[in-house]
Coordinates of C-alpha atoms and ligand atoms in Angstrom, one line a residue:
M1 CA 0.0 0.0 0.0
A2 CA 1.4 3.4 -1.0
H3 CA 2.2 5.4 2.1
V4 CA 4.1 8.5 3.4
V5 CA 7.7 7.6 4.4
S6 CA 8.9 10.9 5.8
L7 CA 8.3 14.6 5.9
F8 CA 10.9 17.4 5.5
R9 CA 11.0 21.2 5.3
Y10 CA 13.9 23.4 4.4
P11 CA 13.7 26.5 6.7
I12 CA 16.4 28.3 4.6
K13 CA 16.1 27.8 0.9
G14 CA 19.0 25.8 -0.5
F15 CA 20.3 24.6 2.8
E16 CA 19.9 21.4 4.8
G17 CA 16.4 20.2 5.6
E18 CA 14.7 19.4 8.9
R19 CA 12.7 16.2 9.4
L20 CA 9.1 16.6 10.8
D21 CA 6.9 14.1 12.5
C22 CA 3.5 15.6 11.7
V23 CA 2.5 18.6 9.6
P24 CA -0.8 20.5 9.7
L25 CA -1.7 21.1 6.0
E26 CA -3.8 24.1 5.1
Y27 CA -5.7 24.7 1.8
G28 CA -3.4 26.2 -0.8
K29 CA -0.3 26.4 1.4
G30 CA 2.9 24.5 1.8
F31 CA 4.6 23.2 5.0
P32 CA 4.7 25.8 7.7
G33 CA 8.3 27.3 7.8
D34 CA 9.4 25.7 4.6
R35 CA 11.8 27.9 2.6
A36 CA 10.6 30.8 4.7
V37 CA 14.1 32.3 4.6
A38 CA 16.3 32.9 1.6
I39 CA 19.6 34.6 0.9
T40 CA 19.7 36.7 -2.2
R41 CA 22.6 36.3 -4.6
S42 CA 24.9 39.3 -5.2
G43 CA 25.0 40.6 -8.8
T44 CA 22.4 38.1 -10.1
A45 CA 21.8 38.5 -13.8
A46 CA 18.3 39.2 -15.0
G47 CA 16.4 35.9 -15.4
A48 CA 18.8 33.9 -13.2
A49 CA 17.7 32.4 -9.9
P50 CA 17.7 35.3 -7.4
Y51 CA 18.5 33.2 -4.3
Q52 CA 21.4 31.1 -3.0
Q53 CA 20.7 27.5 -4.0
L54 CA 22.6 24.4 -4.6
T55 CA 22.4 24.7 -8.4
T56 CA 24.7 27.7 -8.3
N57 CA 26.5 27.1 -5.1
P58 CA 27.2 23.5 -3.9
A59 CA 29.1 24.9 -0.9
L60 CA 25.8 25.6 0.8
V61 CA 26.0 22.1 2.3
H62 CA 28.9 23.4 4.5
F63 CA 26.5 25.5 6.5
L64 CA 24.2 24.4 9.3
P65 CA 20.7 25.8 9.6
G66 CA 19.3 25.9 13.1
K67 CA 17.0 27.7 15.4
S68 CA 17.3 30.1 18.3
L69 CA 14.3 31.4 20.2
G70 CA 12.1 30.2 17.4
A71 CA 14.0 32.1 14.7
A72 CA 16.1 30.5 12.0
T73 CA 19.8 30.6 12.3
L74 CA 22.7 29.7 10.0
H75 CA 26.2 28.8 11.0
E76 CA 29.4 27.5 9.4
R77 CA 29.8 23.8 10.1
Q78 CA 33.6 24.0 10.3
P79 CA 35.9 24.7 12.1
V80 CA 34.3 26.8 14.8
P81 CA 31.2 28.7 14.0
R82 CA 31.8 32.5 14.3
G83 CA 28.2 33.6 14.4
D84 CA 24.8 33.5 12.8
L85 CA 24.9 34.6 9.2
L86 CA 21.3 35.5 9.2
T87 CA 21.8 38.2 11.8
D88 CA 25.5 39.2 11.1
P89 CA 25.6 41.2 7.9
E90 CA 29.5 41.2 7.8
L91 CA 29.6 37.4 8.1
L92 CA 26.9 37.1 5.4
A93 CA 28.8 39.4 3.1
E94 CA 32.0 37.5 3.7
F95 CA 30.5 34.2 2.4
F96 CA 27.8 35.4 0.0
G97 CA 28.9 38.8 -1.2
A98 CA 28.3 42.4 -0.1
Q99 CA 24.9 42.8 -1.7
S100 CA 23.4 39.6 -0.2
R101 CA 20.4 40.0 1.9
V102 CA 18.3 37.8 4.1
V103 CA 14.6 37.8 3.0
H104 CA 11.7 36.3 4.9
R105 CA 8.4 35.0 3.9
N106 CA 5.8 34.0 6.5
D107 CA 2.8 33.0 4.4
C108 CA 3.5 29.3 4.2
L109 CA 4.2 29.6 0.5
G110 CA 8.0 29.8 0.8
H111 CA 10.6 31.0 -1.6
W112 CA 9.9 28.5 -4.4
D113 CA 10.9 28.7 -8.0
F114 CA 7.2 28.8 -9.2
D115 CA 4.3 30.8 -7.9
D116 CA 1.8 27.9 -7.9
S117 CA 3.8 25.2 -6.1
A118 CA 4.8 25.0 -2.5
L119 CA 4.8 21.3 -1.9
S120 CA 6.9 18.6 -3.6
I121 CA 6.6 14.8 -3.5
I122 CA 9.4 12.3 -4.1
N123 CA 8.7 8.6 -4.5
V124 CA 11.6 6.8 -2.9
R125 CA 10.9 3.7 -5.1
T126 CA 11.3 5.8 -8.3
V127 CA 14.7 7.0 -6.9
Q128 CA 15.5 3.4 -6.1
A129 CA 14.7 2.4 -9.7
L130 CA 17.2 5.0 -10.9
S131 CA 19.8 3.8 -8.3
T132 CA 19.5 0.2 -9.6
L133 CA 19.9 1.2 -13.2
M134 CA 22.9 3.4 -12.4
G135 CA 24.4 0.8 -10.0
V136 CA 24.9 3.3 -7.3
T137 CA 23.0 4.4 -4.2
I138 CA 21.2 7.7 -4.6
D139 CA 20.2 9.6 -1.5
P140 CA 16.6 10.7 -2.0
M141 CA 17.5 13.8 -0.1
R142 CA 19.2 15.1 -3.3
F143 CA 15.7 15.9 -4.5
R144 CA 14.8 18.1 -1.6
G145 CA 11.2 16.8 -1.3
N146 CA 8.7 17.7 1.3
I147 CA 6.8 14.5 1.3
Y148 CA 8.7 11.3 0.7
I149 CA 6.5 8.4 -0.3
D150 CA 6.7 4.7 -0.9
A151 CA 4.5 3.8 -3.9
E152 CA 4.8 1.9 -7.2
P153 CA 7.8 3.3 -9.1
F154 CA 6.7 6.2 -11.4
S155 CA 3.0 6.0 -10.2
E156 CA 3.3 9.6 -9.1
F157 CA 3.4 10.7 -12.7
G158 CA 0.1 8.9 -13.2
W159 CA -1.6 11.2 -10.7
L160 CA -1.1 14.4 -12.7
G161 CA -4.3 16.5 -12.6
K162 CA -5.9 14.1 -10.1
G163 CA -6.8 14.4 -6.4
V164 CA -4.8 12.1 -4.2
D165 CA -5.6 11.4 -0.6
F166 CA -2.7 11.5 1.9
G167 CA -4.1 10.4 5.2
Q168 CA -6.8 13.0 6.1
S169 CA -5.8 15.6 3.5
R170 CA -6.2 15.7 -0.2
L171 CA -3.6 17.0 -2.6
S172 CA -3.9 17.8 -6.3
I173 CA -0.9 16.8 -8.4
I174 CA -0.2 19.8 -10.6
R175 CA 3.1 19.3 -12.4
P176 CA 6.1 16.9 -12.6
I177 CA 9.4 18.3 -11.4
K178 CA 12.1 18.8 -13.9
R179 CA 15.4 18.2 -12.2
C180 CA 18.3 20.6 -12.4
R181 CA 22.0 20.4 -11.5
A182 CA 21.2 20.9 -7.8
T183 CA 20.4 17.1 -7.7
S184 CA 23.9 16.4 -8.9
V185 CA 25.3 17.8 -5.6
N186 CA 26.0 15.2 -2.9
P187 CA 24.0 16.6 0.1
Q188 CA 26.7 15.3 2.5
T189 CA 29.9 16.4 0.8
G190 CA 28.8 19.3 -1.5
E191 CA 30.6 17.5 -4.3
V192 CA 29.0 17.3 -7.8
D193 CA 29.5 13.5 -7.9
M194 CA 26.9 12.4 -10.4
N195 CA 24.9 14.0 -13.2
I196 CA 21.4 13.2 -12.1
P197 CA 19.5 15.1 -15.0
A198 CA 21.6 13.2 -17.6
Q199 CA 21.1 9.9 -15.8
L200 CA 17.4 10.4 -15.7
N201 CA 17.4 11.3 -19.3
R202 CA 19.4 8.2 -20.1
H203 CA 17.5 5.7 -18.1
F204 CA 13.9 7.1 -18.1
G205 CA 13.9 9.2 -21.2
H206 CA 13.0 12.4 -19.4
M207 CA 14.5 14.6 -16.7
Y208 CA 11.7 14.5 -14.2
C209 CA 11.7 13.1 -10.7
G210 CA 8.9 13.9 -8.3
V211 CA 5.7 16.0 -8.6
Y212 CA 4.4 19.3 -7.3
A213 CA 1.2 19.4 -5.4
Q214 CA -1.3 21.7 -3.8
V215 CA -3.4 21.2 -0.7
E216 CA -7.1 20.9 -1.7
Q217 CA -8.4 19.5 1.6
A218 CA -6.7 20.5 4.9
G219 CA -5.7 17.9 7.4
S220 CA -2.7 16.7 9.4
L221 CA -0.1 14.6 7.6
Q222 CA 2.4 12.2 9.2
S223 CA 4.7 9.4 8.3
G224 CA 2.9 6.1 7.6
D225 CA -0.3 7.9 6.3
R226 CA -1.8 5.9 3.5
I227 CA -2.0 7.3 0.0
S228 CA -4.8 6.6 -2.4
S229 CA -5.6 8.1 -5.8
T230 CA -9.2 9.5 -6.2
Q231 CA -11.5 10.2 -9.1
A232 CA -11.4 13.9 -8.4
H233 CA -9.9 16.0 -11.3
Y234 CA -8.2 19.4 -11.0
G235 CA -8.0 20.5 -14.7
E236 CA -8.0 24.2 -13.7
R237 CA -4.9 23.6 -11.6
L238 CA -3.1 22.0 -14.5
A239 CA -4.0 24.9 -16.8
I240 CA -2.4 27.3 -14.3
A241 CA 0.6 25.0 -13.8
A242 CA 1.2 24.8 -17.5
K243 CA 1.3 28.6 -17.9
V244 CA 3.1 29.6 -14.8
P245 CA 6.3 31.6 -15.7
R246 CA 9.3 29.3 -16.4
A247 CA 7.3 26.1 -16.4
P248 CA 8.9 23.5 -18.6
A249 CA 7.2 23.0 -22.0
L250 CA 4.2 20.7 -21.8
T251 CA 5.6 18.4 -24.4
T252 CA 8.3 17.4 -21.9
W253 CA 6.0 16.5 -19.0
P254 CA 5.7 12.8 -18.4
R255 CA 1.9 12.4 -18.3
P256 CA -0.6 9.6 -18.2
A257 CA -2.1 8.9 -21.6
E258 CA -5.0 6.5 -21.9
V259 CA -5.1 3.7 -24.5
V260 CA -8.3 4.5 -26.2
E261 CA -8.1 2.2 -29.3
I262 CA -6.0 -0.7 -30.5
V263 CA -5.9 -1.7 -34.2
E264 CA -4.1 -4.9 -35.2
E265 CA -2.7 -3.7 -38.5
A266 CA -1.0 -7.0 -39.5
P267 CA 0.3 -10.1 -37.7
G268 CA 2.6 -8.8 -35.0
I269 CA 2.0 -5.1 -35.9
R270 CA -0.5 -3.0 -33.9
S271 CA -1.5 0.6 -33.7
V272 CA -2.2 2.1 -30.4
W273 CA -4.2 5.3 -30.1
L274 CA -3.4 7.3 -26.9
R275 CA -5.4 10.2 -25.5
D276 CA -3.2 12.9 -24.2
P277 CA -4.7 14.6 -21.1
L278 CA -2.7 17.8 -21.8
A279 CA -3.9 18.2 -25.4
M280 CA -6.5 20.7 -24.3
L281 CA -3.7 22.8 -22.9
G282 CA -1.8 22.6 -26.3
S283 CA 0.6 19.7 -25.8
L284 CA 0.0 18.5 -29.4
D285 CA -0.2 21.9 -31.1
S286 CA 3.5 22.1 -31.9
F287 CA 3.6 18.7 -33.6
V288 CA 5.5 18.6 -36.9
A289 CA 5.1 15.7 -39.3
G290 CA 7.7 13.0 -38.6
Q291 CA 8.2 13.7 -34.9
H292 CA 8.2 11.1 -32.2
V293 CA 6.7 10.5 -28.8
A294 CA 8.4 8.6 -26.0
V295 CA 6.5 6.2 -23.8
H296 CA 8.0 5.7 -20.4
H297 CA 8.1 3.4 -17.5
L298 CA 6.9 0.5 -19.6
T299 CA 8.3 -1.9 -17.0
T300 CA 9.0 -1.4 -13.3
D301 CA 12.7 -0.8 -14.0
G302 CA 11.9 2.1 -16.2
T303 CA 12.1 0.8 -19.8
W304 CA 11.2 3.5 -22.3
R305 CA 11.0 3.8 -26.0
R306 CA 10.5 6.4 -28.7
Y307 CA 8.0 5.8 -31.5
T308 CA 7.2 7.9 -34.5
V309 CA 3.7 9.4 -34.4
S310 CA 1.8 7.6 -37.1
G311 CA -1.4 9.6 -36.8
I312 CA -2.7 12.6 -34.8
E313 CA -6.2 13.9 -34.4
D314 CA -7.8 16.2 -31.8
D315 CA -6.6 15.0 -28.4
R316 CA -5.2 11.7 -29.5
L317 CA -2.2 10.3 -31.3
R318 CA -1.2 7.0 -32.7
I319 CA 1.9 4.9 -32.5
T320 CA 2.4 1.8 -34.6
V321 CA 4.7 -0.9 -33.2
K322 CA 6.0 -4.2 -34.5
Q323 CA 6.3 -6.9 -31.9
G324 CA 9.9 -8.0 -31.2
S325 CA 11.8 -9.5 -28.4
G326 CA 12.5 -6.2 -26.7
A327 CA 10.8 -5.2 -23.5
G328 CA 9.4 -2.1 -25.1
S329 CA 7.5 -3.7 -27.9
Q330 CA 6.4 -6.6 -25.7
A331 CA 4.9 -4.1 -23.3
I332 CA 3.1 -2.3 -26.1
H333 CA 1.7 -5.5 -27.4
A334 CA 0.4 -6.5 -24.0
L335 CA -1.6 -3.3 -23.7
K336 CA -5.3 -3.3 -23.5
T337 CA -7.8 -0.5 -24.2
G338 CA -8.4 1.5 -21.0
Q339 CA -4.9 1.1 -19.7
W340 CA -2.5 4.0 -19.2
L341 CA 1.0 4.8 -20.4
H342 CA 3.3 7.6 -19.5
L343 CA 4.0 9.8 -22.5
T344 CA 6.3 12.7 -23.4
G345 CA 6.5 14.6 -26.7
P346 CA 5.9 15.1 -29.5
S347 CA 9.5 16.0 -30.0
G348 CA 12.5 15.3 -32.2
P349 CA 14.2 17.0 -35.1
V350 CA 12.1 18.5 -37.8
T351 CA 12.8 16.4 -40.8
F352 CA 10.1 17.8 -43.0
G353 CA 9.3 21.0 -44.9
L354 CA 7.2 22.1 -47.8
D355 CA 9.8 24.0 -49.7
A356 CA 11.6 21.1 -51.4
P357 CA 11.0 20.9 -55.2
A358 CA 10.1 17.2 -54.8
N359 CA 10.0 14.5 -52.1
L360 CA 11.1 10.9 -52.2
F361 CA 10.2 8.5 -49.4
I362 CA 12.2 5.3 -49.2
T363 CA 10.9 3.1 -46.5
A364 CA 10.9 -0.5 -45.4
G365 CA 8.8 -2.6 -43.0
I366 CA 7.5 -0.7 -40.0
G367 CA 9.5 2.3 -41.3
I368 CA 6.4 3.4 -43.1
T369 CA 5.1 5.1 -39.9
P370 CA 6.6 8.6 -40.4
T371 CA 5.4 8.7 -44.0
I372 CA 1.8 8.9 -42.9
T373 CA 2.0 12.3 -41.1
K374 CA 4.4 13.7 -43.7
L375 CA 2.0 12.8 -46.6
T376 CA -0.9 14.1 -44.6
A377 CA 0.9 17.5 -44.2
L378 CA 1.7 17.5 -48.0
V379 CA -2.0 16.8 -48.8
Q380 CA -3.2 19.5 -46.4
A381 CA -0.8 22.0 -48.0
R382 CA -1.9 21.0 -51.5
Y383 CA 1.8 20.4 -52.3
P384 CA 2.1 20.8 -56.1
H385 CA 5.4 19.0 -56.8
P386 CA 6.3 15.4 -57.4
V387 CA 6.1 13.0 -54.4
R388 CA 7.2 9.4 -54.7
V389 CA 6.8 6.7 -52.1
V390 CA 8.8 3.5 -52.5
H391 CA 8.1 1.0 -49.8
T392 CA 9.6 -2.5 -49.3
V393 CA 8.4 -5.4 -47.2
K394 CA 9.4 -9.0 -47.0
C395 CA 5.9 -10.4 -47.3
S396 CA 2.4 -9.1 -47.2
D397 CA 2.2 -10.0 -43.5
D398 CA 4.7 -7.2 -42.9
L399 CA 2.5 -4.6 -44.6
A400 CA 0.9 -2.0 -42.3
L401 CA -0.9 1.2 -42.9
W402 CA -0.6 0.7 -46.7
D403 CA -4.2 1.6 -47.5
E404 CA -3.7 4.9 -45.7
V405 CA -0.5 5.7 -47.7
T406 CA -2.2 4.8 -51.0
K407 CA -5.1 7.0 -50.2
L408 CA -3.0 10.0 -49.2
V409 CA -0.7 9.6 -52.3
G410 CA -3.9 9.5 -54.4
Q411 CA -4.8 12.9 -53.1
L412 CA -1.6 14.5 -54.2
S413 CA -1.4 16.2 -57.7
Q414 CA 1.9 14.5 -58.6
G415 CA 1.9 11.4 -56.3
A416 CA 3.5 8.1 -57.3
I417 CA 3.7 4.9 -55.3
A418 CA 5.6 1.6 -55.5
L419 CA 5.4 -1.4 -53.2
H420 CA 8.2 -4.0 -53.3
V421 CA 7.5 -7.4 -51.8
T422 CA 10.8 -9.3 -51.7
E423 CA 9.9 -12.8 -50.5
G424 CA 7.1 -15.1 -51.8
N425 CA 4.3 -14.2 -54.1
S426 CA 2.4 -11.2 -53.1
E427 CA -1.3 -11.2 -53.7
I428 CA -1.3 -7.4 -53.4
E429 CA -2.3 -5.8 -56.7
G430 CA 0.5 -3.9 -58.3
A431 CA 3.2 -5.2 -55.9
I432 CA 6.6 -5.6 -57.4
N433 CA 8.5 -8.9 -56.5
Y434 CA 12.0 -7.6 -56.3
R435 CA 14.0 -5.0 -54.4
P436 CA 14.0 -1.4 -55.5
D437 CA 17.1 0.0 -57.2
I438 CA 18.2 2.3 -54.4
S439 CA 21.1 3.9 -56.2
A440 CA 18.9 4.8 -59.2
L441 CA 16.2 6.3 -57.0
V442 CA 18.7 8.3 -55.0
T443 CA 20.5 9.6 -58.1
D444 CA 17.2 10.7 -59.7
A445 CA 16.1 12.4 -56.5
A446 CA 19.5 14.2 -56.1
E447 CA 19.2 15.5 -59.7
R448 CA 15.7 16.9 -58.9
G449 CA 16.9 18.5 -55.6
A450 CA 14.3 16.3 -53.8
A451 CA 14.1 15.9 -50.1
I452 CA 14.9 12.2 -49.4
H453 CA 13.1 10.7 -46.4
V454 CA 14.3 7.3 -45.2
C455 CA 13.0 5.0 -42.5
G456 CA 13.6 1.3 -42.0
P457 CA 15.9 -1.2 -40.4
E458 CA 19.4 -0.1 -39.6
G459 CA 21.0 -2.1 -42.5
F460 CA 18.5 -0.7 -45.0
Q461 CA 19.2 2.9 -43.8
G462 CA 22.9 2.4 -44.0
Q463 CA 22.6 1.2 -47.6
I464 CA 20.6 4.3 -48.6
K465 CA 22.9 6.6 -46.6
N466 CA 25.9 5.3 -48.7
S467 CA 24.0 6.0 -51.9
V468 CA 23.1 9.5 -50.7
V469 CA 26.7 10.2 -49.8
Q470 CA 27.8 9.1 -53.3
A471 CA 25.1 11.3 -54.8
D472 CA 26.4 14.3 -52.7
A473 CA 22.9 14.8 -51.3
V474 CA 23.5 14.4 -47.6
D475 CA 22.0 17.8 -46.8
R476 CA 18.7 16.7 -48.3
L477 CA 18.6 13.4 -46.4
H478 CA 16.1 13.0 -43.6
M479 CA 16.6 9.8 -41.6
D480 CA 13.8 8.7 -39.3
S481 CA 15.2 6.1 -37.0
F482 CA 13.5 4.0 -34.4
A483 CA 16.5 3.4 -32.3
T484 CA 16.1 2.5 -28.7
P485 CA 18.4 3.9 -25.9
D486 CA 21.8 2.3 -26.2
S487 CA 20.9 0.3 -29.3
P488 CA 23.6 -2.3 -30.0
V489 CA 25.5 -0.5 -32.7
E490 CA 29.0 -1.6 -33.6
M491 CA 31.3 1.3 -32.7
R492 CA 35.0 1.4 -33.4
K493 CA 37.3 1.3 -30.3
I494 CA 38.3 4.7 -29.0
P495 CA 41.9 5.2 -30.3
E496 CA 44.8 5.9 -28.1
C497 CA 45.1 9.6 -28.6
G498 CA 45.1 12.9 -26.7
P499 CA 44.9 14.4 -24.2
F500 CA 43.0 17.2 -26.0
Q501 CA 41.4 20.3 -24.8
V502 CA 37.6 20.3 -25.4
T503 CA 35.6 23.5 -25.2
F504 CA 31.8 23.5 -25.1
S505 CA 31.4 27.0 -26.2
R506 CA 27.8 27.8 -25.2
S507 CA 28.2 26.2 -21.8
G508 CA 31.5 27.9 -21.1
V509 CA 33.2 24.6 -20.2
T510 CA 36.7 23.8 -21.2
A511 CA 38.3 20.6 -19.9
S512 CA 41.0 18.1 -20.9
W513 CA 39.8 14.9 -22.6
Q514 CA 41.6 11.5 -22.7
P515 CA 40.4 8.2 -24.1
T516 CA 39.2 6.9 -20.7
D517 CA 36.6 9.8 -20.7
G518 CA 34.7 8.0 -23.5
T519 CA 32.6 9.7 -26.2
L520 CA 32.1 13.4 -26.3
L521 CA 28.6 12.8 -24.9
S522 CA 29.9 10.9 -21.9
F523 CA 32.6 13.5 -21.4
A524 CA 30.1 16.4 -21.6
E525 CA 27.8 14.7 -19.1
A526 CA 30.6 14.0 -16.7
K527 CA 31.2 17.8 -16.8
G528 CA 27.6 18.4 -15.7
M529 CA 26.1 19.1 -19.0
V530 CA 22.8 17.7 -20.2
L531 CA 22.5 17.2 -24.0
P532 CA 19.6 15.8 -25.9
A533 CA 20.5 12.2 -26.7
H534 CA 17.8 9.6 -27.5
C535 CA 19.6 6.5 -28.7
R536 CA 23.2 7.1 -27.5
A537 CA 24.2 4.8 -30.4
G538 CA 24.9 7.1 -33.4
I539 CA 21.5 6.4 -35.0
C540 CA 18.9 9.1 -34.1
Q541 CA 21.1 12.2 -34.6
T542 CA 19.5 14.1 -31.7
C543 CA 23.0 14.7 -30.2
E544 CA 24.4 16.3 -33.3
C545 CA 26.4 19.4 -32.5
A546 CA 28.4 21.8 -34.7
V547 CA 32.2 21.5 -34.5
L548 CA 33.5 25.1 -34.4
D549 CA 37.1 24.3 -34.4
G550 CA 39.4 21.2 -34.6
K551 CA 38.7 17.7 -35.7
I552 CA 36.7 14.8 -34.3
I553 CA 37.2 11.1 -34.8
P554 CA 33.8 9.4 -35.6
L555 CA 33.4 6.0 -34.1
I556 CA 30.8 4.9 -36.7
D557 CA 30.8 5.4 -40.4
A558 CA 31.6 8.8 -41.8
G559 CA 28.6 10.5 -43.3
S560 CA 26.4 9.7 -40.2
A561 CA 26.5 13.4 -39.2
K562 CA 26.2 16.4 -41.4
S563 CA 29.4 17.9 -42.6
G564 CA 30.9 20.1 -39.9
Y565 CA 28.8 18.4 -37.2
A566 CA 29.6 15.6 -34.7
L567 CA 27.4 13.0 -33.3
M568 CA 28.4 13.5 -29.7
C569 CA 27.5 9.9 -28.7
A570 CA 29.6 8.4 -31.4
S571 CA 32.7 10.7 -31.6
V572 CA 35.8 11.5 -29.7
P573 CA 38.2 14.5 -30.2
G574 CA 41.1 14.1 -32.7
T575 CA 42.6 17.4 -31.8
D576 CA 41.9 20.2 -29.4
I577 CA 38.3 21.1 -30.4
S578 CA 35.5 23.6 -29.8
I579 CA 31.9 22.4 -30.0
D580 CA 28.8 24.5 -30.2
C581 CA 26.9 23.3 -27.2
Ligands
LIG1 S1 22.0 10.1 -29.3 FE1 21.2 9.3 -31.1 S2 22.8 9.7 -32.5 FE2 23.6 10.4 -30.7

């Protein structure tokens, strides 16, 4: 049974917390005394966090908050405290700068980063799931929660927008908490000893841990209180939470999506329609044809996968998944209507535009999925130029969504379509029983200046990529991959070279790299950076960054990244380099 494990408040924002046995909760308020005091930062730039916090100053762990005559105090831990920083301006200035001030807030709303949230909930079993995947112990106190709970891993994300009873009180869950660098600071030592946002991104496919809540029904709260989700909905709270200044983009929120329809497209291939509860707030409005969604927490250890959106209408979207041996596709194929998934997106590079003088789609197997939304966009725009779809399957049992593709192409003024079935006799009318001539297709498309869209199994994509490189049309190539995190791709061994100076220009980080630091992605993450990286295997291209100066050594075939760019997950420096990230 889900229950409350412990309760904490942080009397001085950014500093050590204090355990509480019992907390009286009031409607719309946070814990009494939580973050009631804050120390402003000297010379804070506009838009930056105005208070001392671990994100910007890990040394805060070296100070000890306390209490004297009911008032908060703050002392150095070592060697011998010289006085209370909160009441001694000279001491405060010595540690935090001459312009620092102590500010108080006594309304039980505390100095939080957002106006609408004064309570945070951390599920210790979600933290445990991350610990297990990382192979280290993560202290849940890194997440500076108020209410620590023991519940099914990730179940807290499923409560978004709902009322949840905590003992006698009821809370509405208003927004997931996107984690920042503060969680990378060891609360005991003050060292930045692990990159929690990057690890969340790697293992769960998003950077959220915990949820914000509001008190809807007052009551006292204590450790051991039972937690139960209710049928109460708080849509108006979500609407405010989505728009509050600095709230992360809705598309990045892990949110519960209901399976509203399942269509068996072919043996072992099914489409799943998901209703997005945030669609009414605009989560699907920014969708661009060819983008993906990610589905998260498919298993209790956090398995997540990205799938191309194969259809979108109103508040629902469709993914189409071929059953394989992987945990992700197995979980999708075990779903039933009425069940719930956790969803983020749509997101991903924009691989589609209407300005090309022609479009060629070369796809294979389940790689047909991104073609649907791209063709739909072309039809809706009354695209006047040639569009050619060349699709290959082994046998008719592998054919999914073909009727939709045929219908869409039929609505284009210059649409052409070809289906190649490579094994057995196909009973499909018009099907061609041999493989397409990829080289001829690509050469023709290159001469027309066509955009070339490719999606299919890795070997198929590699073959087309080679033809595109030979035709000197890499800049018009749009690869849609369905790589999973850490897909098993053969990478070359990191050569014995270096050390080299690596500068990440936008982050202002320069550090010395050597082969044991691994790929540029691993190196950047070890330096505290968080880069978008979906597959970490050189396939999806989300980690691509411009190389401003110097040379990289790619660990997979040249031509995988655009000229002048590096796939951070599959490259190492070959000289001192500067990278635009
Ligand atoms: S993360 Fe996918 S190519 Fe690097």
